Amino acid sequence: MNIIVDAMGGDNAPDEVVKGCIMAAESFGEKITLVGVESEINRLLKKEGFAGGNIEVRGATEVITGDDEPTSAIRQKKDSSLRVGLEMLHRDAGDVFVSAGNTGALIAGATLIVKRIRGVRRVALAPLMPTENGCFLLVDAGANTECSPAFLKQFAIMGSIYMEKIMNIDKPRVGLINIGSEEEKGTENIVEAGRLLKETPINYTGYVEGRGIPCGEVDVAVCDGFTGNVVLKFMEGMGIVVKDYFKKMFFRNALSKFSALLVRGSLKELAKTLDYTEYGGAPILGCMKPVIKAHGSSNAKAFYHAVRQAIEMVNKNIVGTIAENISQY
């Protein structure tokens, strides 16, 4: 297997990307191809003292930044690390592509270069998010601001397959995000999407309200990309607020610091649950080859988990299973 990684994408590239890939290469033993400015990548590999033979470097002279207009950047920056990596994936020079770079450019590139699975109308960004008792898949989290009922139906099918295969959940509970649980609630698109989902063989449990999502009422939360991105950013913000609150509360005085020692194990467990680096990246579901969007501020640990996730997607043939099921439905 060959995991292609955009070494120049993200806020902490290329340093944290290279460190994370070294950790993954040593742990998993799979081949990793780092795409980017060769001199920079080789300098970092030497600095970290990596002597393994399962990391290769593929040169690319340009970088797509977060300020670039996505589609224009993909078309014009032909030697960017992001585009070169996607083209390698398209040519079967690798099995999966991972990038923490410009989200819009990655989605545009995945659609234009890697292409969609036949029958898939839109690709969807699908990050894993923490809940009270585990995690859920949010789909779509920003790839499509407006969605037809047919798009939402396909997102639900793809999300269900991902959670069953990757997270080993038997018959994942799929919910459609809405402002109420009553059947007549919501926009025309939501009501029609709900009707379509009842006709599919997935475990569709009906509408789910915003407060029910973090409480773990569903394993897959389906929505348009506008709503999904709001949910994503809100939950990330709440995670930061909760961690900061506990930090201030337990370090207020000597007594509170002593109390923190007594519950240290539970606090570490909470911090791990709220830590996005534990979940790897967000797959772009619907592409003909596996593509994973790592968090823009990913550190080495996050990239390590993104590579782990990439390996799982390939080994469990997520793309092939989605293609098979989309053609049936």
mmCIF file of C-alpha atoms in Angstrom:
data_model
loop_
_atom_site.group_PDB
_atom_site.id
_atom_site.type_symbol
_atom_site.label_atom_id
_atom_site.label_comp_id
_atom_site.label_asym_id
_atom_site.label_seq_id
_atom_site.Cartn_x
_atom_site.Cartn_y
_atom_site.Cartn_z
ATOM 1 C CA MET A 1 0.000 0.000 0.000
ATOM 2 C CA ASN A 2 1.145 3.540 -0.716
ATOM 3 C CA ILE A 3 -0.328 6.454 1.269
ATOM 4 C CA ILE A 4 0.153 9.768 -0.544
ATOM 5 C CA VAL A 5 0.409 12.740 1.832
ATOM 6 C CA ASP A 6 0.349 16.445 1.013
ATOM 7 C CA ALA A 7 3.380 17.537 3.039
ATOM 8 C CA MET A 8 2.764 21.252 2.462
ATOM 9 C CA GLY A 9 -0.911 21.503 3.421
ATOM 10 C CA GLY A 10 -2.095 22.825 6.780
ATOM 11 C CA ASP A 11 -1.131 25.387 9.401
ATOM 12 C CA ASN A 12 1.778 23.317 10.750
ATOM 13 C CA ALA A 13 3.186 22.013 7.469
ATOM 14 C CA PRO A 14 5.620 20.623 6.677
ATOM 15 C CA ASP A 15 7.139 20.034 10.148
ATOM 16 C CA GLU A 16 4.204 18.329 11.887
ATOM 17 C CA VAL A 17 3.188 16.484 8.711
ATOM 18 C CA VAL A 18 6.627 14.893 8.407
ATOM 19 C CA LYS A 19 6.787 14.025 12.122
ATOM 20 C CA GLY A 20 3.357 12.404 12.025
ATOM 21 C CA CYS A 21 4.194 10.420 8.898
ATOM 22 C CA ILE A 22 7.419 9.164 10.463
ATOM 23 C CA MET A 23 5.411 7.935 13.458
ATOM 24 C CA ALA A 24 2.937 6.222 11.116
ATOM 25 C CA ALA A 25 5.634 4.693 8.893
ATOM 26 C CA GLU A 26 7.386 3.189 11.916
ATOM 27 C CA SER A 27 4.147 1.978 13.489
ATOM 28 C CA PHE A 28 2.236 0.587 10.498
ATOM 29 C CA GLY A 29 5.040 -0.353 8.115
ATOM 30 C CA GLU A 30 3.210 0.890 5.015
ATOM 31 C CA LYS A 31 4.821 3.006 2.306
ATOM 32 C CA ILE A 32 4.199 6.755 2.544
ATOM 33 C CA THR A 33 4.918 9.242 -0.235
ATOM 34 C CA LEU A 34 5.358 12.826 0.960
ATOM 35 C CA VAL A 35 4.540 15.358 -1.761
ATOM 36 C CA GLY A 36 6.010 18.861 -1.563
ATOM 37 C CA VAL A 37 9.201 20.910 -1.621
ATOM 38 C CA GLU A 38 11.897 18.215 -1.678
ATOM 39 C CA SER A 39 14.613 20.194 0.087
ATOM 40 C CA GLU A 40 12.310 21.025 3.006
ATOM 41 C CA ILE A 41 10.987 17.487 3.397
ATOM 42 C CA ASN A 42 14.437 15.874 3.172
ATOM 43 C CA ARG A 43 15.799 18.352 5.720
ATOM 44 C CA LEU A 44 13.077 17.399 8.180
ATOM 45 C CA LEU A 45 13.520 13.660 7.603
ATOM 46 C CA LYS A 46 17.217 14.073 8.316
ATOM 47 C CA LYS A 47 16.525 16.243 11.369
ATOM 48 C CA GLU A 48 14.215 13.570 12.823
ATOM 49 C CA GLY A 49 16.811 10.901 12.120
ATOM 50 C CA PHE A 50 14.466 8.756 10.053
ATOM 51 C CA ALA A 51 16.388 5.857 8.540
ATOM 52 C CA GLY A 52 13.490 3.711 7.341
ATOM 53 C CA GLY A 53 12.992 2.881 3.697
ATOM 54 C CA ASN A 54 9.214 3.221 3.555
ATOM 55 C CA ILE A 55 9.001 7.003 3.129
ATOM 56 C CA GLU A 56 9.573 8.492 -0.312
ATOM 57 C CA VAL A 57 9.527 12.117 -1.469
ATOM 58 C CA ARG A 58 7.782 13.379 -4.597
ATOM 59 C CA GLY A 59 8.729 16.903 -5.561
ATOM 60 C CA ALA A 60 6.198 19.709 -6.044
ATOM 61 C CA THR A 61 7.231 23.350 -6.329
ATOM 62 C CA GLU A 62 3.942 25.130 -5.524
ATOM 63 C CA VAL A 63 1.654 25.326 -2.507
ATOM 64 C CA ILE A 64 -2.082 26.039 -2.376
ATOM 65 C CA THR A 65 -2.704 28.258 0.639
ATOM 66 C CA GLY A 66 -5.829 28.803 2.688
ATOM 67 C CA ASP A 67 -6.323 32.188 1.007
ATOM 68 C CA ASP A 68 -6.406 30.789 -2.537
ATOM 69 C CA GLU A 69 -9.707 30.527 -4.397
ATOM 70 C CA PRO A 70 -10.246 26.726 -4.493
ATOM 71 C CA THR A 71 -11.165 25.960 -8.106
ATOM 72 C CA SER A 72 -8.790 28.542 -9.589
ATOM 73 C CA ALA A 73 -5.921 27.266 -7.455
ATOM 74 C CA ILE A 74 -6.477 23.661 -8.550
ATOM 75 C CA ARG A 75 -6.550 24.691 -12.218
ATOM 76 C CA GLN A 76 -3.653 27.180 -12.125
ATOM 77 C CA LYS A 77 -1.199 25.729 -9.596
ATOM 78 C CA LYS A 78 -0.487 22.584 -11.573
ATOM 79 C CA ASP A 79 2.672 21.752 -9.634
ATOM 80 C CA SER A 80 1.169 22.262 -6.190
ATOM 81 C CA SER A 81 1.583 19.476 -3.628
ATOM 82 C CA LEU A 82 -2.194 19.073 -3.405
ATOM 83 C CA ARG A 83 -2.777 18.711 -7.140
ATOM 84 C CA VAL A 84 0.272 16.511 -7.721
ATOM 85 C CA GLY A 85 -0.875 14.186 -4.943
ATOM 86 C CA LEU A 86 -4.398 13.921 -6.340
ATOM 87 C CA GLU A 87 -3.048 13.223 -9.825
ATOM 88 C CA MET A 88 -0.853 10.454 -8.419
ATOM 89 C CA LEU A 89 -3.927 8.923 -6.817
ATOM 90 C CA HIS A 90 -5.867 9.190 -10.073
ATOM 91 C CA ARG A 91 -3.035 7.452 -11.983
ATOM 92 C CA ASP A 92 -2.938 4.599 -9.421
ATOM 93 C CA ALA A 93 0.476 5.720 -8.174
ATOM 94 C CA GLY A 94 -0.958 5.430 -4.670
ATOM 95 C CA ASP A 95 -3.962 3.997 -2.834
ATOM 96 C CA VAL A 96 -5.194 6.935 -0.745
ATOM 97 C CA PHE A 97 -4.493 10.662 -0.400
ATOM 98 C CA VAL A 98 -4.300 12.700 2.821
ATOM 99 C CA SER A 99 -4.122 16.505 3.066
ATOM 100 C CA ALA A 100 -4.663 19.174 5.714
ATOM 101 C CA GLY A 101 -4.656 21.887 3.069
ATOM 102 C CA ASN A 102 -7.324 24.207 1.669
ATOM 103 C CA THR A 103 -10.622 22.315 2.140
ATOM 104 C CA GLY A 104 -12.354 23.829 -0.868
ATOM 105 C CA ALA A 105 -9.388 23.119 -3.139
ATOM 106 C CA LEU A 106 -9.194 19.533 -1.916
ATOM 107 C CA ILE A 107 -12.900 18.950 -2.559
ATOM 108 C CA ALA A 108 -12.688 20.619 -5.977
ATOM 109 C CA GLY A 109 -9.578 18.626 -6.859
ATOM 110 C CA ALA A 110 -11.051 15.363 -5.650
ATOM 111 C CA THR A 111 -14.113 15.984 -7.829
ATOM 112 C CA LEU A 112 -12.262 17.200 -10.944
ATOM 113 C CA ILE A 113 -9.205 14.923 -10.845
ATOM 114 C CA VAL A 114 -10.064 11.795 -8.867
ATOM 115 C CA LYS A 115 -13.715 11.939 -10.015
ATOM 116 C CA ARG A 116 -16.901 10.760 -8.325
ATOM 117 C CA ILE A 117 -18.123 7.195 -8.056
ATOM 118 C CA ARG A 118 -20.572 6.512 -10.866
ATOM 119 C CA GLY A 119 -24.047 7.383 -9.636
ATOM 120 C CA VAL A 120 -22.862 9.649 -6.805
ATOM 121 C CA ARG A 121 -24.230 13.137 -7.410
ATOM 122 C CA ARG A 122 -22.075 15.024 -4.897
ATOM 123 C CA VAL A 123 -19.115 14.137 -2.703
ATOM 124 C CA ALA A 124 -19.501 14.879 1.011
ATOM 125 C CA LEU A 125 -17.112 15.830 3.807
ATOM 126 C CA ALA A 126 -17.676 13.475 6.741
ATOM 127 C CA PRO A 127 -15.764 14.087 10.007
ATOM 128 C CA LEU A 128 -16.142 11.964 13.140
ATOM 129 C CA MET A 129 -17.284 13.991 16.142
ATOM 130 C CA PRO A 130 -17.398 13.080 19.860
ATOM 131 C CA THR A 131 -20.626 12.280 21.721
ATOM 132 C CA GLU A 132 -21.512 11.436 25.296
ATOM 133 C CA ASN A 133 -20.870 7.740 24.675
ATOM 134 C CA GLY A 134 -18.672 7.508 21.605
ATOM 135 C CA CYS A 135 -18.754 9.375 18.302
ATOM 136 C CA PHE A 136 -20.937 10.118 15.301
ATOM 137 C CA LEU A 137 -20.307 10.850 11.639
ATOM 138 C CA LEU A 138 -21.406 14.283 10.414
ATOM 139 C CA VAL A 139 -22.211 14.260 6.694
ATOM 140 C CA ASP A 140 -22.050 16.733 4.945
ATOM 141 C CA ALA A 141 -19.800 19.098 6.924
ATOM 142 C CA GLY A 142 -19.191 21.731 4.271
ATOM 143 C CA ALA A 143 -18.746 20.406 0.749
ATOM 144 C CA ASN A 144 -22.269 21.353 -0.447
ATOM 145 C CA THR A 145 -24.035 24.372 1.026
ATOM 146 C CA GLU A 146 -27.315 23.483 -0.688
ATOM 147 C CA CYS A 147 -28.544 19.906 -1.080
ATOM 148 C CA SER A 148 -31.484 18.245 -2.791
ATOM 149 C CA PRO A 149 -33.333 15.363 -1.063
ATOM 150 C CA ALA A 150 -31.540 12.936 -3.404
ATOM 151 C CA PHE A 151 -28.140 14.258 -2.244
ATOM 152 C CA LEU A 152 -29.113 13.795 1.407
ATOM 153 C CA LYS A 153 -30.269 10.259 0.705
ATOM 154 C CA GLN A 154 -26.902 9.387 -0.824
ATOM 155 C CA PHE A 155 -25.031 11.028 2.065
ATOM 156 C CA ALA A 156 -26.991 8.830 4.477
ATOM 157 C CA ILE A 157 -26.161 5.647 2.567
ATOM 158 C CA MET A 158 -22.450 6.500 2.318
ATOM 159 C CA GLY A 159 -22.284 7.521 5.982
ATOM 160 C CA SER A 160 -23.974 4.320 7.101
ATOM 161 C CA ILE A 161 -21.486 2.209 5.144
ATOM 162 C CA TYR A 162 -18.536 4.124 6.606
ATOM 163 C CA MET A 163 -19.666 3.723 10.215
ATOM 164 C CA GLU A 164 -20.427 0.042 9.738
ATOM 165 C CA LYS A 165 -17.098 -0.774 8.091
ATOM 166 C CA ILE A 166 -14.692 1.605 9.850
ATOM 167 C CA MET A 167 -16.258 1.928 13.303
ATOM 168 C CA ASN A 168 -17.661 -1.624 13.352
ATOM 169 C CA ILE A 169 -21.184 -0.502 14.269
ATOM 170 C CA ASP A 170 -23.876 -2.993 13.315
ATOM 171 C CA LYS A 171 -26.774 -1.206 11.616
ATOM 172 C CA PRO A 172 -25.668 2.378 12.393
ATOM 173 C CA ARG A 173 -28.519 4.682 13.450
ATOM 174 C CA VAL A 174 -28.944 7.338 10.776
ATOM 175 C CA GLY A 175 -30.737 10.589 11.600
ATOM 176 C CA LEU A 176 -31.643 13.618 9.505
ATOM 177 C CA ILE A 177 -30.836 16.887 11.298
ATOM 178 C CA ASN A 178 -34.000 18.948 11.737
ATOM 179 C CA ILE A 179 -35.609 21.556 14.011
ATOM 180 C CA GLY A 180 -38.021 19.027 15.507
ATOM 181 C CA SER A 181 -38.859 15.325 15.623
ATOM 182 C CA GLU A 182 -42.377 15.633 14.203
ATOM 183 C CA GLU A 183 -42.793 14.443 10.609
ATOM 184 C CA GLU A 184 -44.291 17.717 9.388
ATOM 185 C CA LYS A 185 -41.378 19.822 10.731
ATOM 186 C CA GLY A 186 -38.659 21.245 8.505
ATOM 187 C CA THR A 187 -38.238 22.535 4.966
ATOM 188 C CA GLU A 188 -39.678 20.824 1.899
ATOM 189 C CA ASN A 189 -36.246 19.364 1.136
ATOM 190 C CA ILE A 190 -35.936 17.864 4.614
ATOM 191 C CA VAL A 191 -39.436 16.376 4.576
ATOM 192 C CA GLU A 192 -38.856 14.837 1.138
ATOM 193 C CA ALA A 193 -35.423 13.531 2.173
ATOM 194 C CA GLY A 194 -37.030 11.900 5.203
ATOM 195 C CA ARG A 195 -39.549 10.176 2.933
ATOM 196 C CA LEU A 196 -36.762 8.908 0.654
ATOM 197 C CA LEU A 197 -34.700 7.614 3.574
ATOM 198 C CA LYS A 198 -37.622 5.544 4.845
ATOM 199 C CA GLU A 199 -37.466 3.601 1.572
ATOM 200 C CA THR A 200 -33.781 2.665 1.925
ATOM 201 C CA PRO A 201 -32.570 -0.490 3.729
ATOM 202 C CA ILE A 202 -30.333 1.495 6.105
ATOM 203 C CA ASN A 203 -31.288 1.970 9.758
ATOM 204 C CA TYR A 204 -32.964 5.371 9.383
ATOM 205 C CA THR A 205 -34.287 6.480 12.794
ATOM 206 C CA GLY A 206 -35.953 9.745 11.709
ATOM 207 C CA TYR A 207 -35.212 13.362 12.536
ATOM 208 C CA VAL A 208 -32.618 14.316 15.134
ATOM 209 C CA GLU A 209 -32.553 17.719 16.835
ATOM 210 C CA GLY A 210 -29.361 19.627 17.565
ATOM 211 C CA ARG A 211 -29.357 18.745 21.271
ATOM 212 C CA GLY A 212 -29.694 15.049 20.486
ATOM 213 C CA ILE A 213 -26.542 14.916 18.354
ATOM 214 C CA PRO A 214 -23.890 15.250 21.131
ATOM 215 C CA CYS A 215 -26.035 13.047 23.384
ATOM 216 C CA GLY A 216 -25.410 10.154 21.010
ATOM 217 C CA GLU A 217 -28.919 9.669 19.638
ATOM 218 C CA VAL A 218 -27.530 8.787 16.176
ATOM 219 C CA ASP A 219 -24.367 7.300 14.676
ATOM 220 C CA VAL A 220 -24.720 9.251 11.416
ATOM 221 C CA ALA A 221 -26.103 12.803 11.355
ATOM 222 C CA VAL A 222 -27.150 13.867 7.835
ATOM 223 C CA CYS A 223 -27.552 17.465 6.648
ATOM 224 C CA ASP A 224 -26.557 19.974 3.983
ATOM 225 C CA GLY A 225 -23.027 21.361 4.132
ATOM 226 C CA PHE A 226 -24.096 24.766 5.466
ATOM 227 C CA THR A 227 -25.833 23.259 8.497
ATOM 228 C CA GLY A 228 -23.071 20.678 8.939
ATOM 229 C CA ASN A 229 -20.296 23.245 8.995
ATOM 230 C CA VAL A 230 -22.138 25.245 11.657
ATOM 231 C CA VAL A 231 -22.561 22.078 13.758
ATOM 232 C CA LEU A 232 -18.888 21.186 13.259
ATOM 233 C CA LYS A 233 -17.502 24.591 14.256
ATOM 234 C CA PHE A 234 -19.953 24.939 17.170
ATOM 235 C CA MET A 235 -18.935 21.571 18.631
ATOM 236 C CA GLU A 236 -15.241 22.364 18.200
ATOM 237 C CA GLY A 237 -15.803 25.648 20.006
ATOM 238 C CA MET A 238 -17.722 23.990 22.830
ATOM 239 C CA GLY A 239 -14.904 21.474 23.247
ATOM 240 C CA ILE A 240 -12.455 24.348 23.736
ATOM 241 C CA VAL A 241 -14.818 26.065 26.194
ATOM 242 C CA VAL A 242 -15.298 22.899 28.270
ATOM 243 C CA LYS A 243 -11.554 22.193 28.496
ATOM 244 C CA ASP A 244 -10.774 25.816 29.426
ATOM 245 C CA TYR A 245 -13.546 25.814 32.038
ATOM 246 C CA PHE A 246 -12.209 22.732 33.804
ATOM 247 C CA LYS A 247 -8.662 24.071 33.649
ATOM 248 C CA LYS A 248 -9.696 27.335 35.336
ATOM 249 C CA MET A 249 -11.913 25.544 37.854
ATOM 250 C CA PHE A 250 -9.285 23.065 39.020
ATOM 251 C CA PHE A 251 -6.346 25.468 39.110
ATOM 252 C CA ARG A 252 -8.121 28.221 41.040
ATOM 253 C CA ASN A 253 -6.467 27.485 44.397
ATOM 254 C CA ALA A 254 -4.605 24.802 46.362
ATOM 255 C CA LEU A 255 -7.800 22.938 47.315
ATOM 256 C CA SER A 256 -9.081 22.808 43.743
ATOM 257 C CA LYS A 257 -5.655 21.584 42.556
ATOM 258 C CA PHE A 258 -5.838 18.753 45.092
ATOM 259 C CA SER A 259 -9.341 17.933 43.833
ATOM 260 C CA ALA A 260 -7.961 17.755 40.300
ATOM 261 C CA LEU A 261 -5.516 15.061 41.401
ATOM 262 C CA LEU A 262 -8.406 12.943 42.668
ATOM 263 C CA VAL A 263 -10.207 13.042 39.325
ATOM 264 C CA ARG A 264 -7.132 13.163 37.095
ATOM 265 C CA GLY A 265 -8.017 9.925 35.308
ATOM 266 C CA SER A 266 -11.522 11.130 34.428
ATOM 267 C CA LEU A 267 -10.190 14.491 33.264
ATOM 268 C CA LYS A 268 -7.696 12.783 30.939
ATOM 269 C CA GLU A 269 -10.491 10.628 29.545
ATOM 270 C CA LEU A 270 -12.633 13.726 28.926
ATOM 271 C CA ALA A 271 -9.744 15.548 27.244
ATOM 272 C CA LYS A 272 -9.143 12.553 24.978
ATOM 273 C CA THR A 273 -12.831 12.420 24.039
ATOM 274 C CA LEU A 274 -12.819 16.112 23.074
ATOM 275 C CA ASP A 275 -9.468 15.922 21.242
ATOM 276 C CA TYR A 276 -9.974 16.035 17.452
ATOM 277 C CA THR A 277 -6.475 14.603 16.918
ATOM 278 C CA GLU A 278 -7.731 11.226 18.121
ATOM 279 C CA TYR A 279 -10.159 10.915 15.192
ATOM 280 C CA GLY A 280 -7.763 11.392 12.289
ATOM 281 C CA GLY A 281 -9.337 13.247 9.385
ATOM 282 C CA ALA A 282 -12.615 13.562 7.520
ATOM 283 C CA PRO A 283 -13.092 11.271 4.512
ATOM 284 C CA ILE A 284 -14.471 12.850 1.358
ATOM 285 C CA LEU A 285 -17.141 10.253 0.656
ATOM 286 C CA GLY A 286 -18.185 9.597 -2.925
ATOM 287 C CA CYS A 287 -14.764 9.774 -4.632
ATOM 288 C CA MET A 288 -13.516 6.934 -6.838
ATOM 289 C CA LYS A 289 -10.421 6.670 -4.616
ATOM 290 C CA PRO A 290 -10.080 7.327 -0.851
ATOM 291 C CA VAL A 291 -9.358 10.977 -0.008
ATOM 292 C CA ILE A 292 -9.021 12.233 3.577
ATOM 293 C CA LYS A 293 -9.104 15.842 4.783
ATOM 294 C CA ALA A 294 -7.034 16.267 7.938
ATOM 295 C CA HIS A 295 -7.783 19.186 10.269
ATOM 296 C CA GLY A 296 -6.075 22.398 9.171
ATOM 297 C CA SER A 297 -4.300 22.780 12.509
ATOM 298 C CA SER A 298 -3.279 19.113 12.701
ATOM 299 C CA ASN A 299 -0.191 18.275 14.731
ATOM 300 C CA ALA A 300 1.957 15.158 14.351
ATOM 301 C CA LYS A 301 -0.447 13.071 16.417
ATOM 302 C CA ALA A 302 -3.375 14.055 14.202
ATOM 303 C CA PHE A 303 -1.452 13.119 11.053
ATOM 304 C CA TYR A 304 -0.514 9.787 12.587
ATOM 305 C CA HIS A 305 -4.204 9.027 13.127
ATOM 306 C CA ALA A 306 -5.123 10.349 9.664
ATOM 307 C CA VAL A 307 -2.691 7.852 8.120
ATOM 308 C CA ARG A 308 -4.143 5.091 10.330
ATOM 309 C CA GLN A 309 -7.600 6.036 9.089
ATOM 310 C CA ALA A 310 -6.367 6.037 5.482
ATOM 311 C CA ILE A 311 -5.019 2.506 5.844
ATOM 312 C CA GLU A 312 -8.350 1.340 7.281
ATOM 313 C CA MET A 313 -10.289 2.885 4.399
ATOM 314 C CA VAL A 314 -8.179 0.997 1.879
ATOM 315 C CA ASN A 315 -8.122 -2.307 3.747
ATOM 316 C CA LYS A 316 -11.886 -2.297 4.276
ATOM 317 C CA ASN A 317 -12.631 -1.248 0.696
ATOM 318 C CA ILE A 318 -14.933 1.621 1.645
ATOM 319 C CA VAL A 319 -14.977 3.042 -1.897
ATOM 320 C CA GLY A 320 -15.865 -0.302 -3.460
ATOM 321 C CA THR A 321 -18.650 -0.928 -0.953
ATOM 322 C CA ILE A 322 -20.132 2.530 -1.516
ATOM 323 C CA ALA A 323 -19.974 2.046 -5.285
ATOM 324 C CA GLU A 324 -21.775 -1.282 -5.010
ATOM 325 C CA ASN A 325 -24.508 0.031 -2.755
ATOM 326 C CA ILE A 326 -25.073 3.286 -4.644
ATOM 327 C CA SER A 327 -25.635 1.308 -7.843
ATOM 328 C CA GLN A 328 -28.230 -0.847 -6.062
ATOM 329 C CA TYR A 329 -30.158 2.037 -4.506
#
